[in-house]
Amino acid sequence: MLNQICLKTAEIILSVLSSQIEIKDNAVCNPIEYFNTIYRLQAGVLEIASKHALGPKCLFSRIQIDCSAAELEALNVFNKWFEDQNLKKVNLSDLYELMLLIEFPIQDGKHIADAENLDSIGSFYTPTNLAAKIVELTLDNYIFKNVGIERFSSSNKSEERVRLVTELFLNSSFADYSCGTGSFLIAILRFCQSHLSFSTQKMKRVAVNFHAIEADSLSIEIAKIQVLEMIGDTNLHTHFNRAFVHGNPLIVPNQEYPDYDFCHEFYYHNGLAMDRIMIAKCDVIVGNPPWGTVEFDLQHYFHLLCPHLNKIEDESELEIAIDRLSETHPNLYKWLFQHDEAIDLACEEIYNDARFEHSTTGGLHTNVLFTELCDSLCAEKGTVGLLLKGSTLSDPINKRLK
């Protein structure tokens, strides 16, 4: 059913893009509006699918204030279709991941919906069972370090052992600094349910000590909603708005960053930069740091916005073609230039940041950068449990996390 919802979402996005985004000479004229249109419609679909009565408190609802008439009409069409399906519950995390797998490139002078990757679920966010295993190993290690119980999750749980671990957890802080849609935080709550038989009240006490950071604003809103569902208290949404931060912990504010309307899926600009004091040290840090590099993927954006440029193999010819955009497509040229400039500034900043002393050798790999960051933010008797590439473990900074 998720695939059907996604295909219907792609249908309404494509219809709006086709009607309100200008294409000239097989290239998008206004990339800001192109990305903002997709973002607003994705938010609208997620609000309809979530069936939550959070109203204006919810980001999904606030984003729709800026919707055009065509976008509101498209969402109305989707809402009627969705109601006809009579679905009881939709997994927002899986739905959003599928939505991210659909692209809207240009082909033969018009937008198309490319849904070829819909079978690649798991590409963006961590599957539930894998998050649960990482969390189990991490919490078992944390328990052993602090109260001396080895492999608590599979051990005999006497009343005294449960009391010790309960006291520990109720006085501990938990973090995911690249939280996505919150699968690791949900796994912590499920661990508490399964192994400690926590009441709803105790679940809330654990959850209010969560700290989360995520660069994708829709992802972190899903994380909040899923945690609220687990603890059964939507009144804590305001608290989570403070504890769940939309930001990028790898970069700090810098006046040199251009003041520009960056696209939703671009994560290296001042709007997401975080002062170091904003990032709390925690007892338990879990997560699946992004697997990529700090770079501006020109080929990807050419594919979406001006596909003919990807066909030019000669570098000098490509430079001439890009420069020509400054006359034929000035908004597109400015958009590409500003995003590329912001990445250069972010790279320079990260290389000069003492927090990443060991993780900047051989390029800026986000998996490695986040590993060193998490290690530095872990409390003295805390534990870090991350899902990492095998190659990451060979880097010196990561030997402490094995």
GROMACS .gro file of C-alpha atoms in nm:
model
  402
    1MET     CA    1   0.000   0.000   0.000
    2LEU     CA    2   0.293   0.235   0.069
    3ASN     CA    3   0.397   0.211  -0.294
    4GLN     CA    4   0.046   0.314  -0.403
    5ILE     CA    5   0.054   0.614  -0.169
    6CYS     CA    6   0.393   0.708  -0.306
    7LEU     CA    7   0.284   0.679  -0.667
    8LYS     CA    8  -0.021   0.896  -0.593
    9THR     CA    9   0.211   1.148  -0.427
   10ALA     CA   10   0.433   1.146  -0.736
   11GLU     CA   11   0.125   1.203  -0.951
   12ILE     CA   12   0.019   1.520  -0.769
   13ILE     CA   13   0.375   1.655  -0.747
   14LEU     CA   14   0.425   1.599  -1.119
   15SER     CA   15   0.097   1.772  -1.202
   16VAL     CA   16   0.193   2.083  -1.002
   17LEU     CA   17   0.549   2.095  -1.132
   18SER     CA   18   0.418   2.073  -1.486
   19SER     CA   19   0.181   2.364  -1.432
   20GLN     CA   20   0.389   2.609  -1.231
   21ILE     CA   21   0.761   2.544  -1.292
   22GLU     CA   22   0.896   2.701  -1.611
   23ILE     CA   23   1.129   2.499  -1.832
   24LYS     CA   24   1.329   2.664  -2.109
   25ASP     CA   25   1.568   2.485  -2.343
   26ASN     CA   26   1.540   2.166  -2.137
   27ALA     CA   27   1.644   2.336  -1.810
   28VAL     CA   28   1.454   2.458  -1.503
   29CYS     CA   29   1.438   2.838  -1.487
   30ASN     CA   30   1.375   2.872  -1.112
   31PRO     CA   31   1.528   2.585  -0.909
   32ILE     CA   32   1.429   2.745  -0.576
   33GLU     CA   33   1.061   2.717  -0.662
   34TYR     CA   34   1.113   2.371  -0.810
   35PHE     CA   35   1.253   2.230  -0.483
   36ASN     CA   36   1.015   2.430  -0.261
   37THR     CA   37   0.714   2.296  -0.453
   38ILE     CA   38   0.825   1.936  -0.396
   39TYR     CA   39   0.898   2.010  -0.028
   40ARG     CA   40   0.559   2.169   0.041
   41LEU     CA   41   0.371   1.886  -0.128
   42GLN     CA   42   0.572   1.619   0.056
   43ALA     CA   43   0.490   1.794   0.386
   44GLY     CA   44   0.122   1.808   0.292
   45VAL     CA   45   0.109   1.439   0.210
   46LEU     CA   46   0.283   1.351   0.538
   47GLU     CA   47   0.032   1.556   0.735
   48ILE     CA   48  -0.260   1.380   0.567
   49ALA     CA   49  -0.102   1.037   0.618
   50SER     CA   50  -0.008   1.102   0.982
   51LYS     CA   51  -0.369   1.164   1.093
   52HIS     CA   52  -0.237   1.365   1.388
   53ALA     CA   53  -0.436   1.651   1.536
   54LEU     CA   54  -0.128   1.859   1.620
   55GLY     CA   55  -0.257   2.150   1.412
   56PRO     CA   56  -0.023   2.449   1.372
   57LYS     CA   57   0.224   2.294   1.620
   58CYS     CA   58   0.321   2.044   1.350
   59LEU     CA   59   0.581   2.147   1.092
   60PHE     CA   60   0.385   1.973   0.816
   61SER     CA   61   0.094   2.208   0.878
   62ARG     CA   62   0.309   2.523   0.903
   63ILE     CA   63   0.482   2.455   0.573
   64GLN     CA   64   0.149   2.452   0.389
   65ILE     CA   65   0.088   2.819   0.473
   66ASP     CA   66   0.308   2.899   0.173
   67CYS     CA   67   0.129   2.662  -0.068
   68SER     CA   68   0.006   2.801  -0.398
   69ALA     CA   69  -0.354   2.752  -0.509
   70ALA     CA   70  -0.244   2.470  -0.741
   71GLU     CA   71  -0.063   2.294  -0.456
   72LEU     CA   72  -0.360   2.321  -0.221
   73GLU     CA   73  -0.589   2.181  -0.489
   74ALA     CA   74  -0.347   1.892  -0.551
   75LEU     CA   75  -0.337   1.813  -0.178
   76ASN     CA   76  -0.716   1.822  -0.169
   77VAL     CA   77  -0.724   1.564  -0.448
   78PHE     CA   78  -0.474   1.349  -0.259
   79ASN     CA   79  -0.671   1.380   0.065
   80LYS     CA   80  -0.993   1.259  -0.100
   81TRP     CA   81  -0.809   0.966  -0.257
   82PHE     CA   82  -0.639   0.882   0.076
   83GLU     CA   83  -0.969   0.883   0.266
   84ASP     CA   84  -1.116   0.643   0.011
   85GLN     CA   85  -0.839   0.392   0.093
   86ASN     CA   86  -0.966   0.370   0.453
   87LEU     CA   87  -0.622   0.305   0.597
   88LYS     CA   88  -0.591   0.270   0.975
   89LYS     CA   89  -0.222   0.353   1.009
   90VAL     CA   90   0.070   0.444   0.783
   91ASN     CA   91   0.436   0.405   0.877
   92LEU     CA   92   0.556   0.762   0.816
   93SER     CA   93   0.923   0.667   0.820
   94ASP     CA   94   0.884   0.407   0.543
   95LEU     CA   95   0.652   0.636   0.348
   96TYR     CA   96   0.893   0.931   0.353
   97GLU     CA   97   1.185   0.711   0.253
   98LEU     CA   98   0.989   0.591  -0.048
   99MET     CA   99   0.897   0.950  -0.132
  100LEU     CA  100   1.267   1.042  -0.133
  101LEU     CA  101   1.335   0.764  -0.383
  102ILE     CA  102   1.114   0.929  -0.645
  103GLU     CA  103   1.281   1.198  -0.856
  104PHE     CA  104   1.138   1.455  -1.095
  105PRO     CA  105   1.400   1.517  -1.365
  106ILE     CA  106   1.349   1.678  -1.704
  107GLN     CA  107   1.312   1.464  -2.013
  108ASP     CA  108   1.241   1.598  -2.361
  109GLY     CA  109   1.157   1.941  -2.225
  110LYS     CA  110   0.912   1.837  -1.953
  111HIS     CA  111   0.913   1.698  -1.599
  112ILE     CA  112   0.872   1.326  -1.545
  113ALA     CA  113   0.830   1.116  -1.230
  114ASP     CA  114   1.109   0.860  -1.203
  115ALA     CA  115   0.997   0.585  -0.963
  116GLU     CA  116   1.247   0.318  -1.069
  117ASN     CA  117   1.410   0.310  -0.723
  118LEU     CA  118   1.093   0.235  -0.526
  119ASP     CA  119   1.217  -0.114  -0.440
  120SER     CA  120   1.528   0.027  -0.267
  121ILE     CA  121   1.370   0.071   0.078
  122GLY     CA  122   1.647   0.094   0.340
  123SER     CA  123   1.865   0.323   0.130
  124PHE     CA  124   1.808   0.629   0.350
  125TYR     CA  125   1.700   0.516   0.696
  126THR     CA  126   1.789   0.225   0.921
  127PRO     CA  127   1.555  -0.078   0.916
  128THR     CA  128   1.378  -0.131   1.250
  129ASN     CA  129   1.539  -0.468   1.327
  130LEU     CA  130   1.891  -0.336   1.263
  131ALA     CA  131   1.836  -0.027   1.479
  132ALA     CA  132   1.702  -0.253   1.755
  133LYS     CA  133   2.015  -0.471   1.746
  134ILE     CA  134   2.255  -0.174   1.760
  135VAL     CA  135   2.057  -0.027   2.050
  136GLU     CA  136   2.052  -0.360   2.237
  137LEU     CA  137   2.430  -0.398   2.210
  138THR     CA  138   2.488  -0.035   2.308
  139LEU     CA  139   2.256  -0.038   2.610
  140ASP     CA  140   2.395  -0.372   2.730
  141ASN     CA  141   2.743  -0.219   2.719
  142TYR     CA  142   2.626   0.094   2.900
  143ILE     CA  143   2.458  -0.113   3.172
  144PHE     CA  144   2.771  -0.326   3.220
  145LYS     CA  145   2.996  -0.020   3.251
  146ASN     CA  146   2.773   0.146   3.508
  147VAL     CA  147   2.608  -0.126   3.718
  148GLY     CA  148   2.819  -0.430   3.635
  149ILE     CA  149   2.548  -0.651   3.481
  150GLU     CA  150   2.681  -0.836   3.178
  151ARG     CA  151   2.453  -0.876   2.873
  152PHE     CA  152   2.148  -0.753   3.058
  153SER     CA  153   1.908  -0.800   2.765
  154SER     CA  154   1.965  -1.178   2.760
  155SER     CA  155   2.033  -1.226   3.132
  156ASN     CA  156   1.815  -1.340   3.419
  157LYS     CA  157   1.629  -1.022   3.521
  158SER     CA  158   1.592  -1.036   3.895
  159GLU     CA  159   1.398  -0.766   4.077
  160GLU     CA  160   1.723  -0.611   4.201
  161ARG     CA  161   1.878  -0.605   3.853
  162VAL     CA  162   1.570  -0.442   3.705
  163ARG     CA  163   1.573  -0.185   3.986
  164LEU     CA  164   1.937  -0.094   3.919
  165VAL     CA  165   1.891  -0.059   3.543
  166THR     CA  166   1.566   0.133   3.585
  167GLU     CA  167   1.737   0.383   3.816
  168LEU     CA  168   2.024   0.414   3.569
  169PHE     CA  169   1.801   0.477   3.267
  170LEU     CA  170   1.576   0.728   3.444
  171ASN     CA  171   1.884   0.935   3.522
  172SER     CA  172   2.058   0.903   3.186
  173SER     CA  173   2.058   1.110   2.868
  174PHE     CA  174   2.027   0.959   2.519
  175ALA     CA  175   2.119   1.110   2.182
  176ASP     CA  176   2.114   1.051   1.809
  177TYR     CA  177   2.298   1.329   1.628
  178SER     CA  178   2.187   1.216   1.281
  179CYS     CA  179   1.849   1.083   1.385
  180GLY     CA  180   1.667   1.055   1.054
  181THR     CA  181   1.310   0.953   1.136
  182GLY     CA  182   1.400   0.839   1.487
  183SER     CA  183   1.437   0.461   1.453
  184PHE     CA  184   1.716   0.439   1.714
  185LEU     CA  185   1.528   0.650   1.969
  186ILE     CA  186   1.219   0.435   1.918
  187ALA     CA  187   1.439   0.127   1.969
  188ILE     CA  188   1.552   0.265   2.307
  189LEU     CA  189   1.190   0.299   2.418
  190ARG     CA  190   1.111  -0.053   2.296
  191PHE     CA  191   1.409  -0.187   2.489
  192CYS     CA  192   1.264  -0.024   2.802
  193GLN     CA  193   0.925  -0.182   2.732
  194SER     CA  194   1.060  -0.526   2.654
  195HIS     CA  195   1.332  -0.566   2.918
  196LEU     CA  196   1.216  -0.335   3.198
  197SER     CA  197   0.837  -0.339   3.155
  198PHE     CA  198   0.832   0.040   3.183
  199SER     CA  199   0.500   0.211   3.248
  200THR     CA  200   0.387   0.497   3.025
  201GLN     CA  201   0.507   0.743   3.288
  202LYS     CA  202   0.855   0.594   3.299
  203MET     CA  203   0.867   0.591   2.918
  204LYS     CA  204   0.797   0.965   2.924
  205ARG     CA  205   1.079   1.019   3.175
  206VAL     CA  206   1.323   0.846   2.940
  207ALA     CA  207   1.193   1.030   2.634
  208VAL     CA  208   1.229   1.377   2.786
  209ASN     CA  209   1.602   1.303   2.815
  210PHE     CA  210   1.632   1.242   2.440
  211HIS     CA  211   1.849   1.475   2.232
  212ALA     CA  212   1.826   1.458   1.853
  213ILE     CA  213   1.972   1.643   1.557
  214GLU     CA  214   1.878   1.598   1.192
  215ALA     CA  215   1.945   1.810   0.882
  216ASP     CA  216   1.622   1.706   0.706
  217SER     CA  217   1.332   1.899   0.862
  218LEU     CA  218   1.063   1.652   0.751
  219SER     CA  219   1.260   1.357   0.890
  220ILE     CA  220   1.299   1.508   1.234
  221GLU     CA  221   0.929   1.597   1.249
  222ILE     CA  222   0.850   1.232   1.178
  223ALA     CA  223   1.090   1.136   1.459
  224LYS     CA  224   0.901   1.362   1.702
  225ILE     CA  225   0.564   1.219   1.598
  226GLN     CA  226   0.685   0.859   1.634
  227VAL     CA  227   0.825   0.922   1.982
  228LEU     CA  228   0.502   1.098   2.083
  229GLU     CA  229   0.307   0.793   1.963
  230MET     CA  230   0.526   0.562   2.172
  231ILE     CA  231   0.478   0.761   2.494
  232GLY     CA  232   0.117   0.858   2.420
  233ASP     CA  233   0.147   1.229   2.505
  234THR     CA  234   0.116   1.488   2.228
  235ASN     CA  235   0.147   1.764   2.491
  236LEU     CA  236   0.522   1.701   2.489
  237HIS     CA  237   0.550   1.819   2.127
  238THR     CA  238   0.665   2.164   2.247
  239HIS     CA  239   0.939   2.003   2.457
  240PHE     CA  240   1.058   1.797   2.162
  241ASN     CA  241   1.068   2.106   1.944
  242ARG     CA  242   1.353   2.220   2.169
  243ALA     CA  243   1.521   1.882   2.221
  244PHE     CA  244   1.495   1.768   1.856
  245VAL     CA  245   1.702   2.018   1.659
  246HIS     CA  246   1.683   2.077   1.284
  247GLY     CA  247   2.050   2.137   1.213
  248ASN     CA  248   2.387   2.007   1.101
  249PRO     CA  249   2.631   1.945   1.391
  250LEU     CA  250   2.931   1.932   1.157
  251ILE     CA  251   2.929   2.307   1.089
  252VAL     CA  252   2.921   2.618   1.309
  253PRO     CA  253   2.771   2.957   1.216
  254ASN     CA  254   2.993   3.156   0.982
  255GLN     CA  255   2.921   3.505   0.850
  256GLU     CA  256   3.093   3.413   0.525
  257TYR     CA  257   2.812   3.174   0.429
  258PRO     CA  258   2.598   3.335   0.157
  259ASP     CA  259   2.253   3.455   0.260
  260TYR     CA  260   2.043   3.251   0.022
  261ASP     CA  261   1.735   3.032  -0.003
  262PHE     CA  262   1.901   2.690  -0.007
  263CYS     CA  263   1.707   2.385  -0.114
  264HIS     CA  264   1.554   2.150   0.142
  265GLU     CA  265   1.795   1.867   0.061
  266PHE     CA  266   2.111   2.082   0.093
  267TYR     CA  267   2.266   2.057   0.439
  268TYR     CA  268   2.570   2.289   0.451
  269HIS     CA  269   2.457   2.645   0.515
  270ASN     CA  270   2.417   2.891   0.801
  271GLY     CA  271   2.051   2.806   0.854
  272LEU     CA  272   2.157   2.461   0.976
  273ALA     CA  273   2.489   2.554   1.142
  274MET     CA  274   2.505   2.491   1.517
  275ASP     CA  275   2.706   2.655   1.793
  276ARG     CA  276   2.906   2.394   1.981
  277ILE     CA  277   2.729   2.479   2.308
  278MET     CA  278   2.398   2.377   2.146
  279ILE     CA  279   2.511   2.013   2.124
  280ALA     CA  280   2.471   1.830   2.453
  281LYS     CA  281   2.708   1.565   2.586
  282CYS     CA  282   2.511   1.248   2.657
  283ASP     CA  283   2.544   0.914   2.831
  284VAL     CA  284   2.422   0.699   2.543
  285ILE     CA  285   2.477   0.799   2.180
  286VAL     CA  286   2.338   0.585   1.900
  287GLY     CA  287   2.271   0.626   1.531
  288ASN     CA  288   2.351   0.557   1.170
  289PRO     CA  289   2.567   0.849   1.051
  290PRO     CA  290   2.519   0.941   0.685
  291TRP     CA  291   2.738   0.750   0.444
  292GLY     CA  292   2.868   1.004   0.197
  293THR     CA  293   3.109   1.291   0.150
  294VAL     CA  294   3.087   1.665   0.205
  295GLU     CA  295   3.047   1.777  -0.154
  296PHE     CA  296   2.805   1.938  -0.395
  297ASP     CA  297   2.692   1.662  -0.630
  298LEU     CA  298   2.677   1.858  -0.955
  299GLN     CA  299   2.592   1.556  -1.168
  300HIS     CA  300   2.285   1.483  -0.953
  301TYR     CA  301   2.156   1.839  -0.981
  302PHE     CA  302   2.235   1.853  -1.353
  303HIS     CA  303   2.024   1.537  -1.387
  304LEU     CA  304   1.728   1.706  -1.219
  305LEU     CA  305   1.759   2.061  -1.348
  306CYS     CA  306   1.955   2.069  -1.674
  307PRO     CA  307   2.025   1.713  -1.797
  308HIS     CA  308   2.199   1.818  -2.118
  309LEU     CA  309   2.501   1.929  -1.912
  310ASN     CA  310   2.564   1.571  -1.798
  311LYS     CA  311   2.620   1.474  -2.161
  312ILE     CA  312   2.921   1.706  -2.195
  313GLU     CA  313   3.239   1.508  -2.123
  314ASP     CA  314   3.503   1.769  -2.200
  315GLU     CA  315   3.569   1.985  -1.888
  316SER     CA  316   3.642   2.307  -2.077
  317GLU     CA  317   3.323   2.267  -2.281
  318LEU     CA  318   3.128   2.204  -1.962
  319GLU     CA  319   3.264   2.522  -1.803
  320ILE     CA  320   3.158   2.720  -2.109
  321ALA     CA  321   2.810   2.565  -2.100
  322ILE     CA  322   2.772   2.644  -1.728
  323ASP     CA  323   2.887   3.003  -1.783
  324ARG     CA  324   2.631   3.033  -2.061
  325LEU     CA  325   2.358   2.965  -1.804
  326SER     CA  326   2.433   3.305  -1.647
  327GLU     CA  327   2.270   3.460  -1.955
  328THR     CA  328   2.008   3.203  -2.053
  329HIS     CA  329   1.906   3.084  -1.703
  330PRO     CA  330   2.037   3.340  -1.449
  331ASN     CA  331   1.841   3.199  -1.152
  332LEU     CA  332   1.965   2.847  -1.222
  333TYR     CA  333   2.323   2.968  -1.262
  334LYS     CA  334   2.306   3.164  -0.935
  335TRP     CA  335   2.154   2.868  -0.755
  336LEU     CA  336   2.432   2.631  -0.867
  337PHE     CA  337   2.701   2.885  -0.784
  338GLN     CA  338   2.568   2.963  -0.436
  339HIS     CA  339   2.533   2.597  -0.337
  340ASP     CA  340   2.880   2.514  -0.469
  341GLU     CA  341   3.026   2.812  -0.280
  342ALA     CA  342   2.857   2.706   0.045
  343ILE     CA  343   3.008   2.357   0.018
  344ASP     CA  344   3.356   2.504  -0.033
  345LEU     CA  345   3.315   2.715   0.281
  346ALA     CA  346   3.185   2.418   0.480
  347CYS     CA  347   3.480   2.202   0.374
  348GLU     CA  348   3.729   2.470   0.474
  349GLU     CA  349   3.555   2.512   0.809
  350ILE     CA  350   3.551   2.139   0.886
  351TYR     CA  351   3.919   2.100   0.797
  352ASN     CA  352   4.000   2.380   1.044
  353ASP     CA  353   3.772   2.249   1.321
  354ALA     CA  354   3.962   2.094   1.614
  355ARG     CA  355   3.668   1.858   1.677
  356PHE     CA  356   3.766   1.666   1.364
  357GLU     CA  357   4.140   1.627   1.427
  358HIS     CA  358   4.148   1.259   1.327
  359SER     CA  359   3.865   1.234   1.073
  360THR     CA  360   3.966   1.472   0.795
  361THR     CA  361   4.250   1.265   0.649
  362GLY     CA  362   4.174   1.136   0.301
  363GLY     CA  363   3.868   1.354   0.238
  364LEU     CA  364   3.560   1.455   0.432
  365HIS     CA  365   3.358   1.138   0.479
  366THR     CA  366   3.048   1.208   0.685
  367ASN     CA  367   3.045   0.859   0.842
  368VAL     CA  368   3.392   0.924   0.988
  369LEU     CA  369   3.324   1.287   1.086
  370PHE     CA  370   3.012   1.191   1.281
  371THR     CA  371   3.200   0.907   1.451
  372GLU     CA  372   3.465   1.141   1.591
  373LEU     CA  373   3.200   1.396   1.685
  374CYS     CA  374   2.995   1.136   1.877
  375ASP     CA  375   3.306   1.007   2.051
  376SER     CA  376   3.386   1.359   2.175
  377LEU     CA  377   3.029   1.414   2.298
  378CYS     CA  378   3.004   1.095   2.500
  379ALA     CA  379   2.996   1.130   2.880
  380GLU     CA  380   3.277   0.972   3.088
  381LYS     CA  381   3.091   0.649   3.168
  382GLY     CA  382   2.882   0.664   2.853
  383THR     CA  383   2.866   0.443   2.547
  384VAL     CA  384   2.851   0.512   2.173
  385GLY     CA  385   2.686   0.264   1.937
  386LEU     CA  386   2.688   0.352   1.568
  387LEU     CA  387   2.615   0.166   1.247
  388LEU     CA  388   2.936   0.212   1.048
  389LYS     CA  389   3.095   0.099   0.726
  390GLY     CA  390   3.352  -0.175   0.773
  391SER     CA  391   3.620   0.054   0.629
  392THR     CA  392   3.539   0.321   0.886
  393LEU     CA  393   3.661   0.098   1.169
  394SER     CA  394   4.014   0.099   1.025
  395ASP     CA  395   4.051   0.475   1.092
  396PRO     CA  396   4.242   0.556   1.415
  397ILE     CA  397   3.962   0.756   1.577
  398ASN     CA  398   3.720   0.465   1.545
  399LYS     CA  399   3.932   0.204   1.721
  400ARG     CA  400   3.798   0.336   2.050
  401LEU     CA  401   3.443   0.259   1.934
  402LYS     CA  402   3.486  -0.108   1.845
   0.00000   0.00000   0.00000
